[in-house]
Amino acid sequence: MAGEFNDDIFFATIGELNTRLKAKEFSAVELVRAFARRLEQLGPRYNALALPLTEVAIRHAQGVDKDLKIERYRGPLQGIPFGAKDLLSYAGHPTTWGASPYAAQVFDETATVLQKLEKIGAVLVGKLAMVELAGGGGYRFASASMFGPGLNPWDRTRWSGGSSSGSGSAVAAGLVPFALGSETSGSILTPAAFCGVTGLRPTYGLVSRHGAMALSWTMDKVGPLCRSAEDCALVLAAIAGGDSADPGSAHKSFYYTPQYARPTKNLRVGYAPIDFAEWAQPAARPAFEQALAVIRETGAQLAEVKLPDLPYGALTSTIILAEAASIFEPLIVSGKVQQLADAKQIAGLKAALDISATDYLKAMRIRTLVRKQIRQLFTEVDVLLAPTRFGPAPKISEPLDKHASDPKPKDPGLGSALIPAGNLAGLPALSLPCGFADGLPVAIQLVGSAFSENLLLALGKDFQTRTDWHHKRPKM
Amino acid sequence: MSLKMTRRDLAAVLGSAASVAVARAQNPPASQPEDLNAAAKDQLRKDREAMAKVDLPMPTEPAFQFKA
């Protein structure tokens, strides 16, 4: 049967796959085998595959088929194959964190999110490549990974984004219907945008991080990369929830309730025109302008806003580096840090040991202001809108900071700092593909107040009923 | 932590280790480590200076026990 699957199945949504499974058009074993084989065959083409789990996946799928046979339904993810960023532990199998010093690391416990997905019948078919240590030390090249640079399925000379590189490219290339990634500051949104898939960063504490590599205890989040906003909702509903094993857990659940979504025309969407007119790279401006027009079409009320004037980049960098230096102190002082692939990351982690307690505390105190002032901003608007990244994926042959010293508009707008600001405040965000620039995907991000995922997903779904960017597929 | 690995896992890890060499080969020539160390320290100094410009009211407590 697997040989009979045509390409459409590899780009189907979770809902479509689940309906066809329940209609017995194919079995879970057939579906899982087809995806697992495709991931094994094509994953290396994009440096997306960290570890194939085909045999164990097929065993799980056999259990799913038994359940389906007796009509024991466990929800929309039952029988759906997926991949997980290689920072999530899977008992008895290597979890490398993308870094060669940890290449042989094996845990005896499975991450909470993977346990949850397994319990409802989703089937893990492989671990996916990532930037080493989720890029916590700061990295200069796309090749900052023991798996090599994440290659973009739309153009393999371009980066797939980081740090959830394999999660983005595997979904984009139809190697898995969805994938789990993680974000400390941009690591779900960036690969989602560069690869043309939909990515959801949940509110801090909504999804358990137990079993996930810690980079920054106060900023790490686990979330999905999928084909659509609706798929993100289905995955979030499965992985969200309190976990006493995660000290950062908010002990809240998420129920996807589109039937109770506020009418879009009642939503106030804040944006900064300069993001679209000046910050955006020229080739990407038509796509971003069109996306803005579509948001207007939904009836949402657009209002110009500005982020509070605070040093978001410096705060993010200080907090992540200070926490990462504490977490990875044994790696740094042992000298094994030298085994990392990216020289800038090595230097960043070593220097981070010198961050003083007063600097860290100052960053955390200013972070209190960030939260307060952004909460105030959300009394004026319901959602913030900006380009996820101002242009398409960079070339893997070029340093990622190649344009860092280029002249920038004087007004910071919203988008230039929305990723660090949103992460500092622990806010949810949704990245939606919105067109192409130079043949590569670009995307917009929607950011909401804490635990407003339903609102973001409703607006995202509305956007995706009016556009078809999320259905586009790269030529393989 | 246990260290049970199947042959398949081992092959995958060895394959991955080989890819480190590929990753390094694909890495364009980097700056000297001394330059990078100095640049990293300089960035920390810039971050400190940026934070110093913020008018921080004395009673402001750190965002400990961070909840969104």
Coordinates of C-alpha atoms in Angstrom, one line a residue:
Chain A
M1 CA 0.0 0.0 0.0
A2 CA 2.8 2.4 1.0
G3 CA 4.1 2.4 -2.6
E4 CA 0.6 3.5 -3.7
F5 CA 0.6 6.7 -1.7
N6 CA 0.9 9.7 -3.9
D7 CA 2.5 13.0 -2.9
D8 CA -0.9 14.5 -1.8
I9 CA -0.9 12.2 1.3
F10 CA 2.4 13.6 2.5
F11 CA 1.1 17.1 2.4
A12 CA -2.3 16.4 3.9
T13 CA -3.5 18.0 7.1
I14 CA -3.9 16.1 10.3
G15 CA -7.7 16.3 10.0
E16 CA -7.6 14.9 6.4
L17 CA -5.2 12.0 7.5
N18 CA -7.3 11.2 10.5
T19 CA -10.6 11.1 8.5
R20 CA -9.0 8.7 5.9
L21 CA -7.5 6.5 8.7
K22 CA -10.9 6.2 10.3
A23 CA -12.5 5.5 6.9
K24 CA -10.0 2.6 6.6
E25 CA -8.6 3.9 3.3
F26 CA -5.2 2.8 4.7
S27 CA -4.0 1.5 8.0
A28 CA -1.9 3.4 10.6
V29 CA 1.0 0.9 9.9
E30 CA 0.8 1.8 6.1
L31 CA 0.7 5.5 6.8
V32 CA 3.5 5.4 9.4
R33 CA 5.7 3.2 7.2
A34 CA 5.2 5.5 4.2
F35 CA 6.2 8.6 6.2
A36 CA 9.1 6.9 8.1
R37 CA 10.5 5.6 4.8
R38 CA 10.2 9.1 3.2
L39 CA 11.8 10.7 6.3
E40 CA 14.7 8.2 6.1
Q41 CA 15.1 8.7 2.4
L42 CA 14.7 12.5 2.1
G43 CA 15.6 13.7 5.6
P44 CA 19.4 13.6 5.0
R45 CA 18.8 15.6 1.8
Y46 CA 17.9 18.6 4.1
N47 CA 20.1 17.6 7.0
A48 CA 16.8 17.3 8.8
L49 CA 17.0 13.8 10.3
A50 CA 18.8 13.2 13.6
L51 CA 17.5 9.7 14.3
P52 CA 15.1 7.4 12.4
L53 CA 12.7 5.5 14.7
T54 CA 11.0 3.4 12.0
E55 CA 10.9 0.0 13.7
V56 CA 9.6 1.3 17.0
A57 CA 7.1 3.6 15.1
I58 CA 5.7 0.6 13.2
R59 CA 5.2 -1.3 16.4
H60 CA 3.3 1.6 17.8
A61 CA 1.2 1.9 14.7
Q62 CA 0.3 -1.8 15.0
G63 CA -1.2 -0.9 18.4
V64 CA -3.1 2.0 16.8
D65 CA -4.6 -0.2 14.2
K66 CA -5.8 -2.6 16.9
D67 CA -7.5 0.4 18.6
L68 CA -9.1 1.6 15.3
K69 CA -10.3 -1.9 14.5
I70 CA -12.4 -1.9 17.7
E71 CA -13.4 1.7 17.2
R72 CA -11.4 2.9 20.2
Y73 CA -10.9 6.5 19.1
R74 CA -8.3 8.6 20.9
G75 CA -8.7 11.9 19.0
P76 CA -7.5 13.5 15.8
L77 CA -3.9 12.7 16.3
Q78 CA -4.4 8.9 16.5
G79 CA -2.3 7.2 13.9
I80 CA -0.6 10.4 12.8
P81 CA 3.1 10.2 12.3
F82 CA 5.3 13.1 13.6
G83 CA 8.8 14.2 14.3
A84 CA 10.4 15.8 17.3
K85 CA 13.3 18.1 17.7
D86 CA 16.3 16.2 19.1
L87 CA 16.3 18.1 22.3
L88 CA 13.3 16.0 23.6
S89 CA 14.3 12.8 25.3
Y90 CA 13.0 9.5 24.1
A91 CA 13.8 6.7 26.5
G92 CA 16.6 4.4 25.4
H93 CA 17.5 6.3 22.2
P94 CA 20.1 9.0 21.7
T95 CA 19.2 12.6 22.3
T96 CA 22.0 14.7 21.0
W97 CA 20.8 18.3 21.5
G98 CA 22.4 18.8 18.1
A99 CA 25.9 18.9 19.7
S100 CA 28.7 16.5 19.2
P101 CA 29.7 16.5 23.0
Y102 CA 26.3 14.9 23.6
A103 CA 26.2 12.6 20.6
A104 CA 26.0 9.4 22.6
Q105 CA 23.7 10.7 25.3
V106 CA 20.8 8.4 26.1
F107 CA 18.1 9.1 28.7
D108 CA 15.9 6.6 30.4
E109 CA 12.9 8.8 30.5
T110 CA 10.7 10.1 27.7
A111 CA 9.8 13.8 27.6
T112 CA 6.3 14.6 28.9
V113 CA 5.1 15.9 25.5
L114 CA 6.2 12.8 23.7
Q115 CA 4.5 10.6 26.4
K116 CA 1.3 12.7 25.9
L117 CA 1.3 12.3 22.1
E118 CA 2.1 8.6 22.3
K119 CA -0.8 8.1 24.7
I120 CA -3.3 9.4 22.2
G121 CA -1.9 7.4 19.4
A122 CA 0.4 9.8 17.6
V123 CA 3.4 8.0 16.3
L124 CA 7.0 9.4 16.6
V125 CA 8.8 8.4 13.4
G126 CA 12.1 10.2 14.0
K127 CA 14.1 12.8 15.9
L128 CA 14.8 15.9 13.9
A129 CA 18.0 17.9 13.6
M130 CA 18.6 21.2 15.4
V131 CA 21.2 23.9 15.9
E132 CA 23.6 22.7 18.6
L133 CA 22.4 23.5 22.1
A134 CA 19.5 25.4 20.5
G135 CA 22.1 28.1 19.7
G136 CA 22.2 29.5 23.2
G137 CA 25.7 30.9 22.9
G138 CA 24.9 32.8 19.8
Y139 CA 26.1 31.3 16.4
R140 CA 27.4 32.8 13.3
F141 CA 26.8 30.1 10.6
A142 CA 24.0 27.9 9.6
S143 CA 26.4 25.0 10.0
A144 CA 26.2 25.3 13.8
S145 CA 25.0 21.8 14.3
M146 CA 26.5 18.3 14.4
F147 CA 24.0 17.4 11.6
G148 CA 25.3 20.1 9.3
P149 CA 23.4 23.2 8.2
G150 CA 19.7 22.9 8.0
L151 CA 18.9 23.0 4.3
N152 CA 15.7 24.6 3.1
P153 CA 13.4 22.4 1.0
W154 CA 12.5 25.5 -1.2
D155 CA 16.2 26.0 -2.1
R156 CA 18.9 23.9 -0.6
T157 CA 21.4 26.7 -0.8
R158 CA 19.3 28.5 1.8
W159 CA 19.0 27.9 5.5
S160 CA 16.0 26.2 7.0
G161 CA 16.2 28.5 10.1
G162 CA 17.0 27.7 13.6
S163 CA 17.1 26.3 16.1
S164 CA 14.3 23.9 15.2
S165 CA 15.9 23.4 11.8
G166 CA 14.8 19.8 11.1
S167 CA 11.3 20.4 12.4
G168 CA 10.8 23.2 9.9
S169 CA 12.3 21.5 6.9
A170 CA 10.7 18.1 7.6
V171 CA 7.2 19.6 7.7
A172 CA 7.8 21.7 4.6
A173 CA 9.2 18.7 2.6
G174 CA 6.2 16.5 3.6
L175 CA 8.5 14.1 5.6
V176 CA 6.1 14.4 8.6
P177 CA 2.6 15.9 9.0
F178 CA 3.7 17.8 12.0
A179 CA 6.8 18.3 14.2
L180 CA 7.6 19.5 17.7
G181 CA 10.1 22.3 18.1
S182 CA 11.1 24.6 20.9
E183 CA 11.6 28.3 21.2
T184 CA 13.7 30.3 23.6
S185 CA 13.8 33.3 21.3
G186 CA 12.7 32.7 17.8
S187 CA 13.5 29.0 17.3
I188 CA 10.0 28.0 16.3
L189 CA 8.9 31.1 14.4
T190 CA 12.1 31.5 12.4
P191 CA 12.2 28.0 10.8
A192 CA 8.4 28.1 10.3
A193 CA 8.8 31.4 8.4
F194 CA 11.8 30.3 6.3
C195 CA 10.3 26.9 5.4
G196 CA 6.7 28.1 4.7
V197 CA 5.0 26.2 7.4
T198 CA 2.8 27.3 10.3
G199 CA 4.4 27.5 13.7
L200 CA 3.0 28.1 17.1
R201 CA 5.0 29.3 20.1
P202 CA 2.7 28.7 23.1
T203 CA 2.5 30.9 26.2
Y204 CA 5.4 30.2 28.7
G205 CA 4.3 27.4 31.0
L206 CA 1.4 26.1 28.9
V207 CA 3.4 23.1 27.6
S208 CA 5.6 20.9 29.8
R209 CA 9.3 21.1 29.1
H210 CA 10.1 18.1 31.3
G211 CA 12.6 15.9 29.3
A212 CA 13.5 18.8 27.0
M213 CA 17.1 20.2 27.1
A214 CA 17.1 23.3 29.2
L215 CA 18.7 26.4 27.7
S216 CA 17.0 29.1 29.7
W217 CA 14.6 28.0 32.4
T218 CA 12.6 31.2 32.3
M219 CA 12.3 31.4 28.5
D220 CA 12.1 27.9 27.0
K221 CA 8.9 26.8 25.4
V222 CA 7.9 23.7 23.4
G223 CA 5.5 24.0 20.5
P224 CA 4.3 22.6 17.1
L225 CA 5.2 23.3 13.5
C226 CA 2.4 22.2 11.2
R227 CA 0.7 22.7 7.8
S228 CA -2.0 25.0 9.2
A229 CA -3.2 27.0 12.2
E230 CA -5.9 24.4 12.8
D231 CA -3.3 21.6 12.9
C232 CA -1.3 23.7 15.4
A233 CA -4.4 23.9 17.5
L234 CA -4.9 20.1 17.4
V235 CA -1.4 19.5 18.5
L236 CA -1.4 22.1 21.2
A237 CA -4.6 20.7 22.6
A238 CA -2.7 17.3 22.9
I239 CA 0.5 18.6 24.4
A240 CA -0.7 21.4 26.7
G241 CA -1.4 20.9 30.4
G242 CA 0.0 21.1 33.8
D243 CA 3.1 19.0 34.8
S244 CA 4.4 18.8 38.3
A245 CA 7.7 17.7 36.8
D246 CA 8.2 21.1 35.1
P247 CA 8.8 23.8 37.7
G248 CA 7.7 26.4 35.1
S249 CA 4.4 24.8 34.4
A250 CA 1.4 27.2 34.6
H251 CA -0.8 24.2 35.4
K252 CA -3.3 25.3 32.7
S253 CA -4.9 23.3 29.9
F254 CA -5.8 24.3 26.4
Y255 CA -9.0 23.4 24.7
Y256 CA -9.4 24.3 21.1
T257 CA -12.7 26.2 20.9
P258 CA -13.1 27.8 17.5
Q259 CA -16.9 27.8 18.1
Y260 CA -16.4 30.4 20.8
A261 CA -13.9 32.6 18.9
R262 CA -14.6 36.3 18.9
P263 CA -15.8 37.6 15.6
T264 CA -12.7 38.8 13.7
K265 CA -14.3 42.2 13.1
N266 CA -14.2 42.8 16.8
L267 CA -10.5 42.3 17.0
R268 CA -8.1 45.2 17.3
V269 CA -4.8 44.4 15.6
G270 CA -1.8 46.5 16.3
Y271 CA 0.9 47.0 13.7
A272 CA 3.7 49.4 12.6
P273 CA 3.5 50.5 9.0
I274 CA 7.3 51.0 9.0
D275 CA 7.7 47.3 9.4
F276 CA 6.0 46.7 6.0
A277 CA 7.3 49.8 4.2
E278 CA 11.0 50.1 5.3
W279 CA 12.1 47.2 7.6
A280 CA 10.9 44.5 5.2
Q281 CA 13.4 43.6 2.5
P282 CA 12.3 45.1 -0.9
A283 CA 11.6 41.7 -2.4
A284 CA 9.3 40.7 0.5
R285 CA 7.3 43.9 0.7
P286 CA 4.6 43.0 -1.8
A287 CA 3.9 39.8 0.1
F288 CA 3.7 41.6 3.4
E289 CA 1.5 44.4 2.0
Q290 CA -0.8 41.7 0.6
A291 CA -0.9 40.0 4.0
L292 CA -1.8 43.2 5.7
A293 CA -4.6 43.7 3.1
V294 CA -6.0 40.2 3.9
I295 CA -6.0 41.0 7.6
R296 CA -7.9 44.1 6.8
E297 CA -10.4 42.1 4.7
T298 CA -11.2 39.9 7.7
G299 CA -12.8 43.0 9.3
A300 CA -10.2 43.3 12.1
Q301 CA -9.6 46.9 13.1
L302 CA -6.0 47.9 12.4
A303 CA -4.3 50.3 14.7
E304 CA -0.8 51.7 14.7
V305 CA 1.2 50.8 17.8
K306 CA 4.8 50.9 19.1
L307 CA 6.6 48.6 21.4
P308 CA 7.7 50.2 24.7
D309 CA 11.3 51.5 24.3
L310 CA 13.3 48.9 26.1
P311 CA 16.5 47.1 25.2
Y312 CA 14.9 43.7 24.3
G313 CA 18.0 42.3 22.5
A314 CA 20.3 43.0 25.4
L315 CA 17.8 41.6 27.9
T316 CA 17.3 38.4 25.9
S317 CA 21.0 37.9 25.4
T318 CA 21.9 38.5 29.0
I319 CA 19.2 36.2 30.4
I320 CA 19.7 33.4 28.0
L321 CA 23.5 33.5 28.2
A322 CA 23.5 33.7 32.0
E323 CA 21.1 30.8 32.4
A324 CA 22.8 28.8 29.6
A325 CA 26.3 29.4 31.2
S326 CA 25.0 27.9 34.5
I327 CA 23.3 25.0 32.8
F328 CA 26.3 24.2 30.6
E329 CA 29.0 25.1 33.0
P330 CA 30.4 21.5 33.1
L331 CA 30.7 21.5 29.3
I332 CA 32.4 24.9 29.3
V333 CA 34.9 24.4 32.1
S334 CA 35.8 20.8 31.0
G335 CA 36.9 22.3 27.6
K336 CA 34.5 20.0 25.8
V337 CA 32.7 23.1 24.6
Q338 CA 35.5 23.3 22.0
Q339 CA 33.8 20.3 20.2
L340 CA 30.9 22.5 19.2
A341 CA 30.7 23.3 15.4
D342 CA 30.4 27.1 15.6
A343 CA 33.3 29.1 16.9
K344 CA 31.1 32.1 17.8
Q345 CA 28.9 29.8 19.9
I346 CA 32.0 28.5 21.8
A347 CA 33.2 32.0 22.5
G348 CA 29.7 33.2 23.5
L349 CA 29.3 30.4 26.1
K350 CA 32.8 30.9 27.5
A351 CA 32.2 34.6 27.9
A352 CA 28.9 34.0 29.5
L353 CA 30.5 32.6 32.5
D354 CA 31.6 36.2 33.3
I355 CA 28.1 37.6 33.5
S356 CA 27.7 38.9 37.0
A357 CA 24.8 38.2 39.3
T358 CA 23.9 41.9 39.3
D359 CA 23.8 42.1 35.5
Y360 CA 21.5 39.0 35.4
L361 CA 19.3 40.5 38.1
K362 CA 19.2 43.8 36.4
A363 CA 18.0 42.1 33.2
M364 CA 15.3 40.2 35.2
R365 CA 14.2 43.4 36.9
I366 CA 13.9 45.2 33.5
R367 CA 12.0 42.1 32.3
T368 CA 9.4 42.9 34.9
L369 CA 9.0 46.3 33.2
V370 CA 8.7 44.6 29.8
R371 CA 5.9 42.4 31.1
K372 CA 4.1 45.3 32.7
Q373 CA 4.4 47.6 29.7
I374 CA 3.4 45.0 27.2
R375 CA 0.4 44.0 29.3
Q376 CA -0.6 47.7 29.1
L377 CA -0.2 47.5 25.3
F378 CA -2.7 44.7 25.2
T379 CA -5.3 46.9 26.8
E380 CA -5.2 48.9 23.5
V381 CA -5.1 46.0 21.0
D382 CA -5.9 42.2 21.1
V383 CA -3.2 41.1 18.7
L384 CA 0.2 42.4 17.4
L385 CA 1.0 41.8 13.8
A386 CA 4.4 42.0 12.1
P387 CA 6.5 40.2 9.6
T388 CA 8.0 37.1 11.3
R389 CA 11.3 37.8 9.7
F390 CA 11.8 40.8 7.3
G391 CA 13.0 38.6 4.4
P392 CA 13.4 35.1 3.2
A393 CA 16.0 32.5 4.4
P394 CA 19.6 33.6 4.1
K395 CA 22.2 31.6 2.1
I396 CA 23.9 28.9 4.1
S397 CA 27.3 30.0 2.6
E398 CA 27.0 33.5 4.3
P399 CA 27.4 34.4 7.9
L400 CA 24.0 34.9 9.6
D401 CA 25.1 38.3 10.8
K402 CA 26.2 39.5 7.3
H403 CA 23.7 42.3 7.3
A404 CA 23.9 43.2 11.0
S405 CA 25.8 46.4 10.3
D406 CA 23.6 47.5 7.4
P407 CA 21.8 50.9 7.9
K408 CA 18.4 50.4 9.6
P409 CA 15.3 52.6 9.8
K410 CA 15.5 55.0 12.8
D411 CA 12.1 54.0 14.0
P412 CA 12.3 50.5 15.5
G413 CA 8.7 49.7 14.5
L414 CA 7.3 46.5 16.0
G415 CA 8.8 43.6 14.1
S416 CA 12.5 44.4 14.8
A417 CA 12.1 43.5 18.4
L418 CA 8.8 41.5 18.6
I419 CA 10.5 38.1 18.8
P420 CA 12.7 38.9 21.9
A421 CA 9.9 41.1 23.4
G422 CA 7.3 38.4 23.0
N423 CA 9.6 35.7 24.5
L424 CA 10.7 37.9 27.4
A425 CA 7.0 38.4 28.2
G426 CA 6.2 34.7 27.7
L427 CA 3.6 35.5 25.1
P428 CA 2.1 33.2 22.5
A429 CA 2.8 33.7 18.8
L430 CA 1.7 32.2 15.5
S431 CA 3.7 32.4 12.3
L432 CA 1.7 32.1 9.1
P433 CA 3.1 31.8 5.6
C434 CA 2.1 34.8 3.6
G435 CA 3.8 34.6 0.2
F436 CA 7.2 34.5 -1.5
A437 CA 10.2 36.7 -2.0
D438 CA 12.8 35.6 -4.5
G439 CA 11.0 32.2 -4.7
L440 CA 11.3 31.6 -0.9
P441 CA 8.6 31.7 1.7
V442 CA 8.0 34.7 4.0
A443 CA 5.6 34.9 6.9
I444 CA 3.7 37.2 9.3
Q445 CA 3.5 36.7 13.0
L446 CA 0.5 37.2 15.3
V447 CA 1.3 37.8 19.0
G448 CA -1.3 37.8 21.7
S449 CA -1.5 38.2 25.5
A450 CA -0.7 35.3 27.7
F451 CA -3.0 32.2 27.1
S452 CA -4.7 33.8 24.1
E453 CA -3.8 30.9 21.8
N454 CA -7.5 30.4 20.8
L455 CA -7.7 34.0 19.6
L456 CA -4.5 33.8 17.6
L457 CA -5.5 30.5 16.1
A458 CA -8.9 31.8 15.1
L459 CA -7.4 34.8 13.3
G460 CA -4.8 32.5 11.8
K461 CA -7.5 30.1 10.5
D462 CA -9.4 33.0 9.1
F463 CA -6.3 34.2 7.3
Q464 CA -5.7 30.8 5.9
T465 CA -9.2 30.4 4.6
R466 CA -8.6 33.5 2.6
T467 CA -5.1 32.5 1.3
D468 CA -3.5 29.4 0.1
W469 CA 0.2 30.1 1.0
H470 CA 0.1 27.3 3.6
H471 CA -0.8 24.8 0.8
K472 CA 2.2 25.6 -1.3
R473 CA 4.8 22.8 -1.7
P474 CA 8.4 23.0 -2.6
K475 CA 9.5 21.1 -5.8
M476 CA 11.2 18.0 -4.5
Chain B
M1 CA 21.0 7.7 32.5
S2 CA 21.4 4.4 30.8
L3 CA 23.5 3.6 27.8
K4 CA 21.6 0.9 26.0
M5 CA 21.9 1.4 22.2
T6 CA 20.7 -0.7 19.3
R7 CA 23.1 -1.2 16.4
R8 CA 20.7 1.0 14.4
D9 CA 21.0 3.8 17.0
L10 CA 24.8 3.4 17.0
A11 CA 24.9 3.6 13.2
A12 CA 22.8 6.8 13.3
V13 CA 25.1 8.4 15.9
L14 CA 28.3 7.4 14.0
G15 CA 26.7 8.9 10.9
S16 CA 25.9 12.0 12.9
A17 CA 29.5 12.2 14.1
A18 CA 30.7 12.0 10.5
S19 CA 28.4 14.9 9.8
V20 CA 30.3 17.0 12.3
A21 CA 33.2 16.9 10.0
V22 CA 30.9 17.8 7.1
A23 CA 29.5 20.7 9.2
R24 CA 33.0 22.0 9.9
A25 CA 34.0 21.6 6.3
Q26 CA 30.9 23.6 5.3
N27 CA 31.7 26.3 7.8
P28 CA 33.3 29.2 6.0
P29 CA 36.7 30.3 7.4
A30 CA 36.0 31.7 10.9
S31 CA 37.7 34.6 12.7
Q32 CA 40.5 33.8 15.1
P33 CA 39.2 32.4 18.5
E34 CA 40.9 35.4 20.3
D35 CA 38.9 37.8 18.1
L36 CA 35.7 35.9 18.8
N37 CA 36.4 35.8 22.5
A38 CA 37.0 39.6 22.5
A39 CA 33.9 40.1 20.4
A40 CA 31.8 38.0 22.8
K41 CA 33.0 40.0 25.8
D42 CA 32.5 43.3 23.9
Q43 CA 28.9 42.2 23.3
L44 CA 28.3 41.6 27.0
R45 CA 29.7 45.1 27.7
K46 CA 27.3 46.6 25.1
D47 CA 24.4 44.7 26.6
R48 CA 25.3 46.1 30.1
E49 CA 25.5 49.6 28.7
A50 CA 22.1 49.2 27.0
M51 CA 20.5 48.0 30.3
A52 CA 22.2 50.8 32.2
K53 CA 20.2 53.3 30.2
V54 CA 16.9 52.0 31.5
D55 CA 15.3 54.1 34.2
L56 CA 14.6 51.2 36.7
P57 CA 12.5 52.1 39.7
M58 CA 14.2 50.9 42.9
P59 CA 11.2 48.8 44.1
T60 CA 11.1 46.8 40.8
E61 CA 11.7 43.1 41.6
P62 CA 13.2 40.6 39.2
A63 CA 10.8 38.5 37.2
F64 CA 11.6 35.4 39.3
Q65 CA 9.2 32.5 39.4
F66 CA 8.5 33.7 35.9
K67 CA 4.8 33.3 35.0
A68 CA 3.5 34.8 31.8

